Every structure is written in structure tokens, then in C-alpha cells.
mmCIF file of C-alpha atoms in Angstrom:
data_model
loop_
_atom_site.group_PDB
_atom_site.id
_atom_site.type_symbol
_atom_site.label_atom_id
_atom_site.label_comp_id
_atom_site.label_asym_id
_atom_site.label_seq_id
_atom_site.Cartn_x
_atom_site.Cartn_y
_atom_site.Cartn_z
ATOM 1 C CA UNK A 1337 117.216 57.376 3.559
ATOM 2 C CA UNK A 1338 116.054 59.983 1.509
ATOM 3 C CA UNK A 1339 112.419 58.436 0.890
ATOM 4 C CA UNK A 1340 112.170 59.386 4.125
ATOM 5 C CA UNK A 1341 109.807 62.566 5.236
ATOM 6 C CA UNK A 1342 111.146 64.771 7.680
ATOM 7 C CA UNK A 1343 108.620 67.327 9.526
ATOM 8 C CA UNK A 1344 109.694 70.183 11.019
ATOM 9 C CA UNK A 1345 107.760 72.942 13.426
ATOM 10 C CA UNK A 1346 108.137 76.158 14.185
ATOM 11 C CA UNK A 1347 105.703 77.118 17.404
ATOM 12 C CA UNK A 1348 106.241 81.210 18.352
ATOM 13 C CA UNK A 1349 103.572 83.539 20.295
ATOM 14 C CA UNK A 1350 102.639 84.967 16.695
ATOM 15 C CA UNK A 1351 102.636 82.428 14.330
ATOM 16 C CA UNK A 1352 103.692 78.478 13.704
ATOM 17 C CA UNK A 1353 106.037 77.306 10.821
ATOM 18 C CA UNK A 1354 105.644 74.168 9.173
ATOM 19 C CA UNK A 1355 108.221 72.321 6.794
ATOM 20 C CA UNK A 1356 107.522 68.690 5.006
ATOM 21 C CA UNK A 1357 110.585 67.736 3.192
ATOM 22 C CA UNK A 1358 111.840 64.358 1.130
ATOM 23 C CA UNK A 1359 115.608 64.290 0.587
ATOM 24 C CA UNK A 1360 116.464 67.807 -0.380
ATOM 25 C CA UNK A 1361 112.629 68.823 -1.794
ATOM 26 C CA UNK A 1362 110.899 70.874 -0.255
ATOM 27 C CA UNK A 1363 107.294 69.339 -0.395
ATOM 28 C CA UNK A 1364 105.240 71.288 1.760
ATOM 29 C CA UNK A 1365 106.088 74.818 3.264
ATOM 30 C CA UNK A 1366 104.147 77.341 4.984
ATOM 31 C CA UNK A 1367 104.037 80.129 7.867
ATOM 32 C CA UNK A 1368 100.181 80.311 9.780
ATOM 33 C CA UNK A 1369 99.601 83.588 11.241
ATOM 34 C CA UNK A 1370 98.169 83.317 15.102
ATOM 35 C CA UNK A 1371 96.171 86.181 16.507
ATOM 36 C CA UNK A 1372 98.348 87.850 18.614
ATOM 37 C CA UNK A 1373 95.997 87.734 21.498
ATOM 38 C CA UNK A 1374 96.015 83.740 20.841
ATOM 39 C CA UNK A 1375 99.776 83.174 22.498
ATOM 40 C CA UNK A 1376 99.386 85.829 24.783
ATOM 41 C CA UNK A 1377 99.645 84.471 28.476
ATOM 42 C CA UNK A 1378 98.581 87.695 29.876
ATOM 43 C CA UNK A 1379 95.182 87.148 31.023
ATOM 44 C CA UNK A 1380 96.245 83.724 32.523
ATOM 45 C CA UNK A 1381 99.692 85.739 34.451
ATOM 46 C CA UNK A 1382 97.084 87.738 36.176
ATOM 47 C CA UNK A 1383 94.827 85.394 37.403
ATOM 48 C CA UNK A 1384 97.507 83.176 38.972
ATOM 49 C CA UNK A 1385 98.641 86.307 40.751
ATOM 50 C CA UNK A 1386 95.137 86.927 42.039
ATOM 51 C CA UNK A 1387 94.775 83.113 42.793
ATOM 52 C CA UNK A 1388 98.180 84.076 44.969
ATOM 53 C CA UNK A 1389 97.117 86.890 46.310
ATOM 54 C CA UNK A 1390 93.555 85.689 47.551
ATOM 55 C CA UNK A 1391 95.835 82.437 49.388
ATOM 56 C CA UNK A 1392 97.727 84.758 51.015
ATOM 57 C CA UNK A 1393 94.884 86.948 52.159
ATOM 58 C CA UNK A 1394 93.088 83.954 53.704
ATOM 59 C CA UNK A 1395 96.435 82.602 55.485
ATOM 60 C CA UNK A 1396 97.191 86.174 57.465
ATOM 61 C CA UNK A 1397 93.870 85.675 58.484
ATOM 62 C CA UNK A 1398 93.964 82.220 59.869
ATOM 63 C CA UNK A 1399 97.326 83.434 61.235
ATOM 64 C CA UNK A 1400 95.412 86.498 63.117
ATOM 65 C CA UNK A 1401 92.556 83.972 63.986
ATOM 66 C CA UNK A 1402 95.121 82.328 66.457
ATOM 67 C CA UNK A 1403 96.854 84.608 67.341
ATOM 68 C CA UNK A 1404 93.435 86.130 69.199
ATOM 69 C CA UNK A 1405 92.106 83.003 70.062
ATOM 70 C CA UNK A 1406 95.437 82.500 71.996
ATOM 71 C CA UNK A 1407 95.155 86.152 73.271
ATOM 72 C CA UNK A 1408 91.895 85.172 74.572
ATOM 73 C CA UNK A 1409 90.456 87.338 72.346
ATOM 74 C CA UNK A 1410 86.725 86.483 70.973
ATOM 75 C CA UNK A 1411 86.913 85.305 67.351
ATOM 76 C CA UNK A 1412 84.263 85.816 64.903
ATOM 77 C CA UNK A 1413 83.493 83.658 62.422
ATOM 78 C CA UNK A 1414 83.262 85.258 59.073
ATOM 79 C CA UNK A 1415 82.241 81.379 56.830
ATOM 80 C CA UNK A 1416 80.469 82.106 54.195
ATOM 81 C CA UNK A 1417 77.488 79.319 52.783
ATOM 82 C CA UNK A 1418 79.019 76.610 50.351
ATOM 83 C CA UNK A 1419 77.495 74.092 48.686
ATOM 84 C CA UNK A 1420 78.508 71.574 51.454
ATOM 85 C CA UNK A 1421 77.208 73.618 54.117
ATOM 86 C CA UNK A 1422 74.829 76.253 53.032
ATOM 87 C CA UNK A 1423 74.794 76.622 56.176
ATOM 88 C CA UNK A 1424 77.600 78.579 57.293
ATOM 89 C CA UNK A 1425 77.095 82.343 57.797
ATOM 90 C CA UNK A 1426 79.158 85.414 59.229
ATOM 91 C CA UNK A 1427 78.470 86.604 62.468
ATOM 92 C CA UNK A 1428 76.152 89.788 62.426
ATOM 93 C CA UNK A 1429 79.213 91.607 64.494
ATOM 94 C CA UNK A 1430 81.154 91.351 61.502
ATOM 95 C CA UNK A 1431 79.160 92.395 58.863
ATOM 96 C CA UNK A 1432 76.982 95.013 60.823
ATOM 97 C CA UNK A 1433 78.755 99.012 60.543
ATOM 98 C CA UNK A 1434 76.517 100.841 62.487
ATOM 99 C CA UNK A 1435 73.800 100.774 64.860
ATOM 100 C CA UNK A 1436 69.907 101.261 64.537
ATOM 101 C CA UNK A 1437 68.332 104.333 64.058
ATOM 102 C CA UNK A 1438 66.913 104.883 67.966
ATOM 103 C CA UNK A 1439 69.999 105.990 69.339
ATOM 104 C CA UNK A 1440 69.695 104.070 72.238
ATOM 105 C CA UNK A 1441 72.570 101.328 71.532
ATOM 106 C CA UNK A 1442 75.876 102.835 71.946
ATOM 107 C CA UNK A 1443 77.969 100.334 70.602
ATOM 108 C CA UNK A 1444 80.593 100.630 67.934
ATOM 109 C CA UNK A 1445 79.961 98.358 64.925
ATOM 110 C CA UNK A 1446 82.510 100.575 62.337
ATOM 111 C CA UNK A 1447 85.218 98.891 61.240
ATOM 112 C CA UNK A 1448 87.366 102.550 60.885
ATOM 113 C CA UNK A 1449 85.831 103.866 64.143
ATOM 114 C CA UNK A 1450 87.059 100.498 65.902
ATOM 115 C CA UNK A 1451 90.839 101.028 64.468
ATOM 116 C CA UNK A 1452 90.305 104.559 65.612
ATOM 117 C CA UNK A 1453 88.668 104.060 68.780
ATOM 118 C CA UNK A 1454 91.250 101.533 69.985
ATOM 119 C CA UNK A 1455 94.654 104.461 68.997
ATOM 120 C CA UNK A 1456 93.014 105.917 71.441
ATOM 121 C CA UNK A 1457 92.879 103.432 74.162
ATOM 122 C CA UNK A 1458 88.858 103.329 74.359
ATOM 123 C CA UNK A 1459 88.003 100.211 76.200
ATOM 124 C CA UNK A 1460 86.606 97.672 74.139
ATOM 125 C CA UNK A 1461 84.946 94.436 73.712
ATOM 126 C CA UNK A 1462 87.145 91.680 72.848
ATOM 127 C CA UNK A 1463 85.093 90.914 69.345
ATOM 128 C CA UNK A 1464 85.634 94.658 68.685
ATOM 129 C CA UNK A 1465 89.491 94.581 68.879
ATOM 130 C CA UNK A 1466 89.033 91.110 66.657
ATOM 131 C CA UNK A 1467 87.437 92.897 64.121
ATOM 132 C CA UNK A 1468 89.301 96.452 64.672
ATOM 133 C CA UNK A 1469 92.556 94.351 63.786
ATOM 134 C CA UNK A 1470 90.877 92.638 61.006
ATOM 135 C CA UNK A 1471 89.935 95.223 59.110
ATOM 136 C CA UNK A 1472 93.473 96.786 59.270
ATOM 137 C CA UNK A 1473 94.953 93.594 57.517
ATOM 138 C CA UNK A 1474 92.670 93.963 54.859
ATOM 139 C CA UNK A 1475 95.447 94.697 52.526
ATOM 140 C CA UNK A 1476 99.513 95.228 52.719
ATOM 141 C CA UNK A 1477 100.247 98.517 51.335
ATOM 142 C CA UNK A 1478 103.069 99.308 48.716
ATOM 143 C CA UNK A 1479 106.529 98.222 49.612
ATOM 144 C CA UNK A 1480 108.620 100.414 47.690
ATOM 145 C CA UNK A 1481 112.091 98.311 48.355
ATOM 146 C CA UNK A 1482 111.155 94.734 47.866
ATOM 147 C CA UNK A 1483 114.509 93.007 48.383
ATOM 148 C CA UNK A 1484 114.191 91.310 44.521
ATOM 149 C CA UNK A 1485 113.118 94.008 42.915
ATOM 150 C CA UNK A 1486 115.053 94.909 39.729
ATOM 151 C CA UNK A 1487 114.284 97.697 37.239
ATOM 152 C CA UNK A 1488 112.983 95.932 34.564
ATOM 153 C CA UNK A 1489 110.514 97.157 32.301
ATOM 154 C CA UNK A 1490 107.817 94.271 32.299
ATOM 155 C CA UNK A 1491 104.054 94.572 33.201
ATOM 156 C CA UNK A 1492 104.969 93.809 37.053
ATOM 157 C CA UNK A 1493 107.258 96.447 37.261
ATOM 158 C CA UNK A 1494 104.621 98.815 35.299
ATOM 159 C CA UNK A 1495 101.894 97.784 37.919
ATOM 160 C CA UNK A 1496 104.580 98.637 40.757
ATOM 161 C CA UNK A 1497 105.104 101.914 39.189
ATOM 162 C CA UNK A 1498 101.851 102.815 38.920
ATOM 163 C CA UNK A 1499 101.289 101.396 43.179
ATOM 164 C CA UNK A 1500 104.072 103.381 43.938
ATOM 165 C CA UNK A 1501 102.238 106.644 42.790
ATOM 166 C CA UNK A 1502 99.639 105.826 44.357
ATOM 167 C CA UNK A 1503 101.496 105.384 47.528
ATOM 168 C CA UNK A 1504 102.929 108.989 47.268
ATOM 169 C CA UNK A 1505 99.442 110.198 46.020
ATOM 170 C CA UNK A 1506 98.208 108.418 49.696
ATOM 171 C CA UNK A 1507 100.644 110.294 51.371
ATOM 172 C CA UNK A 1508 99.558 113.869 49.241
ATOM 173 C CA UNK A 1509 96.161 113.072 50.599
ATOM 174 C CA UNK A 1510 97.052 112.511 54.813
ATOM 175 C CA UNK A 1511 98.722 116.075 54.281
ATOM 176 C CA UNK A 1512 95.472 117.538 52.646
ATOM 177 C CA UNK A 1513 93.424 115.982 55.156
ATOM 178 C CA UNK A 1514 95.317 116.731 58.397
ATOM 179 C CA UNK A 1515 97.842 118.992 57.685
ATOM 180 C CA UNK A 1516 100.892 118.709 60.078
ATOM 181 C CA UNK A 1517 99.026 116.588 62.482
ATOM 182 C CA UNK A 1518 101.128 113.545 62.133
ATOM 183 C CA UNK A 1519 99.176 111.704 64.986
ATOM 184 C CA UNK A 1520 96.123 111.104 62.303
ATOM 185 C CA UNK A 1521 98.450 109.781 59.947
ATOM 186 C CA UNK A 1522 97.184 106.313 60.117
ATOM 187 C CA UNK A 1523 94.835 105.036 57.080
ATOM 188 C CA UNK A 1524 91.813 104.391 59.442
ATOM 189 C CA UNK A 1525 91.543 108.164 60.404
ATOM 190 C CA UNK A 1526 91.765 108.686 56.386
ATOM 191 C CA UNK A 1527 89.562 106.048 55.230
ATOM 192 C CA UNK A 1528 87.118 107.292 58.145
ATOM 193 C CA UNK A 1529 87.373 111.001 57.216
ATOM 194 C CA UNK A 1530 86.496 110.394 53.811
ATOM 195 C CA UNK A 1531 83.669 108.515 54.686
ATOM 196 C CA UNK A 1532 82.364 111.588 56.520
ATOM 197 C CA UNK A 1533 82.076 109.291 59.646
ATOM 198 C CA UNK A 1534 84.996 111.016 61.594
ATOM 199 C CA UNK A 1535 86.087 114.738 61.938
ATOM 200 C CA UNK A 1536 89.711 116.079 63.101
ATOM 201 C CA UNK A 1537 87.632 118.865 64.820
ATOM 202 C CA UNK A 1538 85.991 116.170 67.016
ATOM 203 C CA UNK A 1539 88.473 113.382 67.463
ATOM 204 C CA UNK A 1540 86.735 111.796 69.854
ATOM 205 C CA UNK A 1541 83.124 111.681 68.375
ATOM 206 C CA UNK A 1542 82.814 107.742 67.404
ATOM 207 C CA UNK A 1543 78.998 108.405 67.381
ATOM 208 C CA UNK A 1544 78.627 109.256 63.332
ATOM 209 C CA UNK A 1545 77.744 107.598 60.535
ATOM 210 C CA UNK A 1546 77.191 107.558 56.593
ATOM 211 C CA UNK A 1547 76.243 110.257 54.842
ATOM 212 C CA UNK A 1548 73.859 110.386 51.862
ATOM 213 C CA UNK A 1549 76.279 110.278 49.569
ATOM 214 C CA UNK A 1550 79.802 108.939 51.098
ATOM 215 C CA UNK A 1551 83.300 109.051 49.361
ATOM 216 C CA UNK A 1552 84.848 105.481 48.903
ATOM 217 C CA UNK A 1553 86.980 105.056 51.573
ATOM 218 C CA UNK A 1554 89.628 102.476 49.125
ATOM 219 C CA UNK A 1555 89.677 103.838 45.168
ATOM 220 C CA UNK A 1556 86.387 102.139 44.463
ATOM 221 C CA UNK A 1557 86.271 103.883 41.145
ATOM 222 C CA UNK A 1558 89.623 103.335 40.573
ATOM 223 C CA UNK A 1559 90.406 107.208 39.835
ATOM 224 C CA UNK A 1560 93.031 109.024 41.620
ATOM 225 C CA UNK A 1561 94.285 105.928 43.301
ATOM 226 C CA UNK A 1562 95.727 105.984 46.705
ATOM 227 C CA UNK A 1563 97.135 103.207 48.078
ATOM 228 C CA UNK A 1564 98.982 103.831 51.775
ATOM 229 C CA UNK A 1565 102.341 102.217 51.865
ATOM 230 C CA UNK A 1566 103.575 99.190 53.729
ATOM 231 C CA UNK A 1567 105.073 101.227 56.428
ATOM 232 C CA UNK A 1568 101.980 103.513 57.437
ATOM 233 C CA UNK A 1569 99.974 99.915 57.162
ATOM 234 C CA UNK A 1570 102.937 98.331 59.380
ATOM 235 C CA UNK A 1571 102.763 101.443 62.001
ATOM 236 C CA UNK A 1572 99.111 101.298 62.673
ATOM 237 C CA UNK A 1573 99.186 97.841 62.996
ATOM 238 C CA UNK A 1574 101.235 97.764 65.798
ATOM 239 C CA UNK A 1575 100.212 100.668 67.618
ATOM 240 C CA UNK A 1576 96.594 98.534 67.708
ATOM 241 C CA UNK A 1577 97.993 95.415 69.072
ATOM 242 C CA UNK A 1578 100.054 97.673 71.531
ATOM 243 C CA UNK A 1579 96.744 99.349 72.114
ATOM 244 C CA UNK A 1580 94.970 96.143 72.477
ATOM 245 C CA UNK A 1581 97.834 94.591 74.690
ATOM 246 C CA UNK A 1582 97.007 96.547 77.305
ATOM 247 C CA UNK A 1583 93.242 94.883 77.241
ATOM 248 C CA UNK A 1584 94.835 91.711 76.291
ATOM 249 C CA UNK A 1585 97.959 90.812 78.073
ATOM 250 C CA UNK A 1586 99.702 87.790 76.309
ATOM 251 C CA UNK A 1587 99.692 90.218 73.455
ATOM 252 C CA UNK A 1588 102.491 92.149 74.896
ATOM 253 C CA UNK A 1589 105.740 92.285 73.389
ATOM 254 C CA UNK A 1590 104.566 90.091 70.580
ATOM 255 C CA UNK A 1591 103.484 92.784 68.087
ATOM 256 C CA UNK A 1592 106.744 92.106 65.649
ATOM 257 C CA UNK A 1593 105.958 88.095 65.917
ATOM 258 C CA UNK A 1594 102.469 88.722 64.781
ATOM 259 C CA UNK A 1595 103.027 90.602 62.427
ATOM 260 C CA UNK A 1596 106.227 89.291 60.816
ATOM 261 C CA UNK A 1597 105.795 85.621 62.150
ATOM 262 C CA UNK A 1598 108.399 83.466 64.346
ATOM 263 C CA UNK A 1599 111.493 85.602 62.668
ATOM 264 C CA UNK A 1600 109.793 88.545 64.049
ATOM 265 C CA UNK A 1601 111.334 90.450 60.523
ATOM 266 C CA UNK A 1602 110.458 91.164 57.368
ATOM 267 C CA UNK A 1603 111.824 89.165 54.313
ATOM 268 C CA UNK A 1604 113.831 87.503 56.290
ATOM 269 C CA UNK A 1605 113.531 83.810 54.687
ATOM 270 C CA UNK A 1606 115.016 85.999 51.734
ATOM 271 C CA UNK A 1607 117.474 88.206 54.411
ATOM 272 C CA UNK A 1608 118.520 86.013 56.713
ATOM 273 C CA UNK A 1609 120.923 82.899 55.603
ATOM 274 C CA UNK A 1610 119.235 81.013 58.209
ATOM 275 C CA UNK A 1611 115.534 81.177 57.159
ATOM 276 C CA UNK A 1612 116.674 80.483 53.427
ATOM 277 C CA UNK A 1613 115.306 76.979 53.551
ATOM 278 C CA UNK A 1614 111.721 78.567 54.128
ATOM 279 C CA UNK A 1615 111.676 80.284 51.491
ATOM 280 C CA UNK A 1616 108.797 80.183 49.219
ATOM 281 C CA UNK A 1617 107.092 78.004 51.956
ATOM 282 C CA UNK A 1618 103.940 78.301 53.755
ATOM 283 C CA UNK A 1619 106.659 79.364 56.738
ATOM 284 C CA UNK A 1620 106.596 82.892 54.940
ATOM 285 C CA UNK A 1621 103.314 82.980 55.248
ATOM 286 C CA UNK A 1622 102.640 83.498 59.193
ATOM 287 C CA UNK A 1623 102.369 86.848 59.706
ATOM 288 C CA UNK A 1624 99.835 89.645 59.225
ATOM 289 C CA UNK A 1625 101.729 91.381 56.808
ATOM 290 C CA UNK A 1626 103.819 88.371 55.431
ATOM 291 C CA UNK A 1627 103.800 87.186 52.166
ATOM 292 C CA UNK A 1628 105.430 84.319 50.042
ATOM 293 C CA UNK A 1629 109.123 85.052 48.848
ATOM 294 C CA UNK A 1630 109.638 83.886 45.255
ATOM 295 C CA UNK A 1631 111.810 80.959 45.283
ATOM 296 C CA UNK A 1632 114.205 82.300 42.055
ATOM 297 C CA UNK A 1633 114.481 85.307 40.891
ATOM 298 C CA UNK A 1634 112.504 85.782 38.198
ATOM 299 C CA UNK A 1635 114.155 88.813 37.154
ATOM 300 C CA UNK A 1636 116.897 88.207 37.153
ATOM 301 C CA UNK A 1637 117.676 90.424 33.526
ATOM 302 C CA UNK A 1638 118.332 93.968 34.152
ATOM 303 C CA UNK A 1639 119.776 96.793 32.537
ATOM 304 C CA UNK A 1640 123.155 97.892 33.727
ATOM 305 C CA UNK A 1641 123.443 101.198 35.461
ATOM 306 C CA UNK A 1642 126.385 102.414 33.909
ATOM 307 C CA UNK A 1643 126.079 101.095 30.297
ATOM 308 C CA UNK A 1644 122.429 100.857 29.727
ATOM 309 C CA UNK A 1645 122.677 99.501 26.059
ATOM 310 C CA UNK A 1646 124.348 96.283 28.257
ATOM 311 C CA UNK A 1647 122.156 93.712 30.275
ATOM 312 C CA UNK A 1648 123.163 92.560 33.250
ATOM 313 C CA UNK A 1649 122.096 89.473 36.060
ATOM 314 C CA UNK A 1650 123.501 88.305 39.047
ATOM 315 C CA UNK A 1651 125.436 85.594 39.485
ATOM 316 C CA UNK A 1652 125.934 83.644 42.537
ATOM 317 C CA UNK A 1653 123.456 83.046 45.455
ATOM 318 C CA UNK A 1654 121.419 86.177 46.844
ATOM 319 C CA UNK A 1655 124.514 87.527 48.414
ATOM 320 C CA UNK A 1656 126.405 87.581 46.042
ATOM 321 C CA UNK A 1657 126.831 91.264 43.869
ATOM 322 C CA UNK A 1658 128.633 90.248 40.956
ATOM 323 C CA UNK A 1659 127.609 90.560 37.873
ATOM 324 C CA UNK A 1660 127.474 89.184 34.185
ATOM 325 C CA UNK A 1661 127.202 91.559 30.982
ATOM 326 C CA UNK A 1662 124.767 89.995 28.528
#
């Protein structure tokens, strides 16, 4: 028995032990420092979330796709060339903004104007609404009260932090912008302002377009962020397919189910006991402003609120409010 050699490893983040012993002697013994960027699963975290993200992106718009092909709606196809089909290309609709130079052609190519231009009840071409209500799912604004949320201090809940001022700075900047005039409070009367392509003096001018030098409608430079949250994002939203309903009957009355899917709710494969088998499913995923719910919670850790130097998690299923001191 003790001819025997026994290995032993020690693997961490930072650095990986090794051990070779015979019996009691020690024949071989050392620690090998790893770079600390080596372990670090950082840069692989975040491009899993933007693998996630970019799925999800592409789903709400198959899911609004369908919806407006059932509406009777005219689709546009935004395929881009591939190796398989080089091919493919995006109709000019969608990627033209404005007209040509002559004057002469009327038509409204701007993605803002269109969101604008439908709020107020212009009458438009079916492709235009398509492509109005596309633009406007273009991203999800900040949900500040994510039903798993917890307060822990991790680089998610740093990048939420930072979102949610951003979401207050958005909210800074509709004031600044419009003052009390609440009925501009949507993002594409923002967006289009700060393009210079639309004026609160002239509401109803949808005839302008780029400046020389235009401000970034969507924190291009990444400076003074402003992100608008998921509420403003959820209102405009369904004041267009209201909007658009009226052009578009079999939209009516189904504003919540396109934008929340068959539940016709947020969350609710996470709220609602029975949706709970969906969840984490591609069910979660139909919907304009739907999104996967994560199947555990992964944060489940937290500090306590009355003893912070204690940890605390839940126990139980989601319902469930206990909890266990750590």
C-alpha cells in the first residue's frame, strides 16, 4: 500500500495545486500561479447573454411577422445575403428613411415619423404600419421590478443599476424636451426630436429630415445614456396597434396578446401557477415585449434586510417567502 503514489489537485480561478505523495512523503509539491484573467469567465458570461439577447430579438420579430400577416398587414422582408443564398436582400421600404431630394414624393419612409405619424391617426400604408411597429420593438426598455430580481451585488445587478439610471436620465430628458406636455412622452417623438426631424412647435410637420450634423437618436456614443423604461416602451406600443386597429381590424382588442403573448400578461409563466410549466420555454417568448424567464433562480443569495452581515435565500417554490439565514 504505501508504494503506492497518490496525486492530488487543486484547480481554483487563480491558481492550481499539485501534491505527489508515497506513504507519508511528500515527493512532489507545488502551487502554479494562473493569470487572473485566465479563469475569468467574464468575457464568455457576456457573450452568452448577447447570444440570448440577439434569439430573443429575432423571435418578437417572427412573433410580430404573424401577427401582421394575420392582420392582413403587408410584411416586409428584412433577409439579409448568406452564404447559402447571397441572394436574399431587404426590401428598399425598410431600409430607405427618407425620400429624394425633388420634393415631389410625399411618402413617409422614417421609421420615428411613421411611429409618430400613426399616434396621430394619419392614414397609412399597410407596409408603413409594418415597419412603424417594427421599429418600436427594436428594444424592451428597463424593467425596474423584474419579479427575480434580488439585491445582490454581482456584475448583472451593476449593469441593472447603471440601466436603471439611465431610465430615470430618459425620463430627465422627455421633461427637458417637452416640458409638461405628457402627450409627446413616447420615445419616437424623443428619438425624432433629437434627430432634428420633428419639432413640438409643428407637430404635424412629417415633411423633415436630417440635418448636417444630427444627434444620435439611441446613446450611440454611449455618453449620458438614456434608455426609456419598459413601461413608456409598453405604452407606445399599444397606443400604435390601437392606432393601427382602426386601419386594421382583426387587430382590435388584441394589443395585450401581441404584446404579452396567449397569457395576454407579463411574467406570467413566472406569476401565474398555471403557466409555470412554460417557463423558460420558447412559450415565453411570443410576444413583442416578452422575454425568456430563467428557469432557477440564479440568485438566489441575498443579503438580509434587517441583519445585513447575514445572507439570506428563499426556500420553497416561487411562492413561498420564507427564508434561510446563511
Amino acid at each position: 500500500m504505501n508504494d503506492k503514489l497518490i496525486f492530488a489537485f487543486d484547480l481554483g480561478s487563480g491558481s492550481m495545486g499539485i501534491c505527489v505523495r508515497k506513504g507519508e512523503e511528500i515527493l512532489y509539491l507545488r502551487s502554479l500561479l494562473i493569470d487572473s484573467e485566465f479563469g475569468s469567465v467574464e468575457t464568455a458570461a457576456k457573450l452568452r447573454r448577447q447570444i440570448r439577447t440577439r434569439i430573443a430579438h429575432k423571435k418578437r420579430e417572427e412573433w410580430w411577422r404573424e401577427q401582421a400577416g394575420q392582420a392582413g398587414i403587408e410584411v416586409l422582408s428584412t433577409a439579409q445575403p448568406t452564404k447559402e443564398n447571397p441572394n436574399l436582400k431587404p426590401d428598399e421600404r425598410m431600409l430607405r428613411e427618407f425620400t429624394s431630394g425633388n420634393g415631389k414624393d410625399k411618402t413617409i419612409y422614417s421609421s420615428h415619423l411613421l411611429r409618430i405619424a400613426l399616434l396621430q391617426r394619419v392614414k397609412l400604408e399597410g407596409w408603413q404600419i409594418f415597419k412603424a411597429v417594427w421599429s418600436a420593438i427594436q428594444r424592451r426598455g428597463y424593467d425596474s421590478n423584474l419579479p427575480w430580481a434580488t439585491g445582490n451585488a454581482n456584475e448583472k445587478e451593476n449593469d441593472e443599476k447603471e440601466n436603471k439610471n439611465a431610465s430615470d436620465e430618459y425620463c430627465k430628458k422627455l421633461k427637458e424636451f417637452f416640458g409638461d406636455r405628457e402627450e409627446y412622452y413616447y420615445p419616437c417623438y424623443y428619438e425624432a426630436c433629437k434627430q432634428g426631424i420633428w419639432d413640438p412647435k409643428e407637430p404635424y410637420n412629417l415633411t423633415k429630415k436630417l440635418a448636417s450634423n444630427p444627434a444620435p437618436a439611441r446613446n450611440k456614443d454611449k455618453t449620458n445614456m438614456a434608455i426609456p423604461s419598459r413601461k413608456l416602451i409598453y405604452k407606445e406600443l399599444k397606443e400604435l396597434l390601437i392606432a393601427a386597429s382602426e386601419q386594421f381590424p382583426k387587430l382590435k382588442g388584441k394589443e395585450n396578446y401581441i404584446i404579452y403573448g396567449p397569457s395576454e400578461k407579463e411574467y406570467s409563466s413566472f406569476k401565474d401557477k398555471k403557466y409555470f410549466k412554460y417557463r423558460g420555454t420558447e412559450w415565453d417568448w411570443q410576444g413583442l415585449l416578452s422575454q425568456k424567464v430563467p428557469r432557477f433562480d440564479n440568485r438566489i443569495i441575498s443579503k438580509c434586510k434587517l441583519i445585513p452581515r447575514l445572507n439570506v435565500c428563499k426556500a420553497g417554490d416561487m411562492l413561498n417567502k420564507e427564508v434561510i439565514f446563511l
